[in-house]
């Protein structure tokens, strides 16, 4: 899955907003994925988790004017990519 989401933040502010959003939703994330791991390297967040018994890995890059999400979804979840992409874009719009 590859998603590019435009934003209006500086690169530093984009990273800070993602960090804040993750921190604020950590409890919800861990309730769904107790093994959730996230690690920043520069402006790129690498993540992995098991959700509903399915392993997910990916990266989120906070670039100058867009976020770039690349994730490996389980085969059966790929039919829901459009819905997942919409949910992610909705979350980003709430970061404003």
Short mmCIF file of C-alpha atoms in Angstrom, two decimals:
data_model
loop_
_atom_site.label_atom_id
_atom_site.label_comp_id
_atom_site.label_asym_id
_atom_site.label_seq_id
_atom_site.Cartn_x
_atom_site.Cartn_y
_atom_site.Cartn_z
CA UNK A 1 0.00 0.00 0.00
CA UNK A 2 1.39 3.38 -0.98
CA UNK A 3 -0.32 6.62 0.07
CA UNK A 4 0.82 10.22 -0.44
CA UNK A 5 -0.96 12.78 1.70
CA UNK A 6 -0.32 16.51 1.26
CA UNK A 7 0.09 18.73 4.32
CA UNK A 8 0.74 22.40 5.05
CA UNK A 9 3.41 22.02 7.74
CA UNK A 10 7.15 22.48 7.70
CA UNK A 11 9.00 19.18 7.72
CA UNK A 12 9.92 19.60 11.40
CA UNK A 13 6.33 20.48 12.33
CA UNK A 14 5.03 17.48 10.34
CA UNK A 15 7.28 15.13 12.32
CA UNK A 16 6.23 16.76 15.61
CA UNK A 17 2.53 16.42 14.74
CA UNK A 18 2.90 12.74 13.92
CA UNK A 19 4.77 12.16 17.18
CA UNK A 20 2.06 14.01 19.11
CA UNK A 21 -0.74 12.08 17.38
CA UNK A 22 0.96 8.76 18.11
CA UNK A 23 1.51 9.71 21.73
CA UNK A 24 -2.12 10.78 22.17
CA UNK A 25 -3.50 7.61 20.60
CA UNK A 26 -0.99 5.18 22.10
CA UNK A 27 -3.58 3.59 24.39
CA UNK A 28 -5.96 2.93 21.51
CA UNK A 29 -3.15 1.57 19.35
CA UNK A 30 -1.92 -0.79 22.05
CA UNK A 31 -5.47 -2.01 22.69
CA UNK A 32 -5.63 -3.17 19.05
CA UNK A 33 -1.95 -4.07 18.62
CA UNK A 34 -0.19 -4.80 21.95
CA UNK A 35 3.10 -5.50 20.14
CA UNK A 36 3.11 -2.16 18.28
CA UNK A 37 6.65 -0.87 17.69
CA UNK A 38 7.63 2.46 16.20
CA UNK A 39 11.08 3.89 15.69
CA UNK A 40 12.12 7.20 14.17
CA UNK A 41 15.19 7.57 11.99
CA UNK A 42 15.41 11.18 10.95
CA UNK A 43 12.06 12.11 9.40
CA UNK A 44 11.00 8.51 8.78
CA UNK A 45 8.94 6.42 11.16
CA UNK A 46 9.32 2.65 10.79
CA UNK A 47 6.50 0.68 12.39
CA UNK A 48 5.27 -2.86 12.86
CA UNK A 49 2.38 -4.47 14.65
CA UNK A 50 0.13 -7.49 14.73
CA UNK A 51 -3.53 -6.61 14.27
CA UNK A 52 -6.20 -9.31 14.36
CA UNK A 53 -3.45 -11.90 14.07
CA UNK A 54 -1.98 -10.29 10.93
CA UNK A 55 1.50 -8.76 10.83
CA UNK A 56 1.83 -5.26 9.35
CA UNK A 57 5.05 -3.36 8.65
CA UNK A 58 5.72 -0.05 7.03
CA UNK A 59 7.20 3.42 7.02
CA UNK A 60 5.83 6.92 7.21
CA UNK A 61 8.01 9.68 5.80
CA UNK A 62 7.32 13.28 6.76
CA UNK A 63 8.50 15.21 3.72
CA UNK A 64 8.36 18.93 2.99
CA UNK A 65 4.75 19.12 1.85
CA UNK A 66 3.48 15.56 2.09
CA UNK A 67 3.45 12.39 4.13
CA UNK A 68 4.39 9.20 2.30
CA UNK A 69 3.08 5.99 3.80
CA UNK A 70 4.27 2.61 2.56
CA UNK A 71 2.86 -0.43 4.31
CA UNK A 72 2.73 -4.15 3.70
CA UNK A 73 -0.78 -5.34 4.36
CA UNK A 74 -1.95 -8.93 4.63
CA UNK A 75 -3.33 -10.21 1.33
CA UNK A 76 -6.95 -10.31 2.50
CA UNK A 77 -6.78 -6.71 3.76
CA UNK A 78 -5.75 -5.34 0.37
CA UNK A 79 -9.37 -5.25 -0.75
CA UNK A 80 -9.90 -2.62 1.95
CA UNK A 81 -7.01 -0.35 0.86
CA UNK A 82 -9.38 2.40 -0.27
CA UNK A 83 -11.14 2.47 3.08
CA UNK A 84 -7.84 2.35 4.97
CA UNK A 85 -6.44 5.20 2.85
CA UNK A 86 -9.55 7.31 3.52
CA UNK A 87 -9.29 6.69 7.28
CA UNK A 88 -5.61 7.71 7.25
CA UNK A 89 -6.35 10.88 5.29
CA UNK A 90 -9.13 11.73 7.73
CA UNK A 91 -6.70 11.38 10.64
CA UNK A 92 -4.16 13.64 8.91
CA UNK A 93 -6.82 16.28 8.30
CA UNK A 94 -7.46 16.34 12.08
CA UNK A 95 -3.80 17.24 12.67
CA UNK A 96 -4.36 20.78 11.34
#
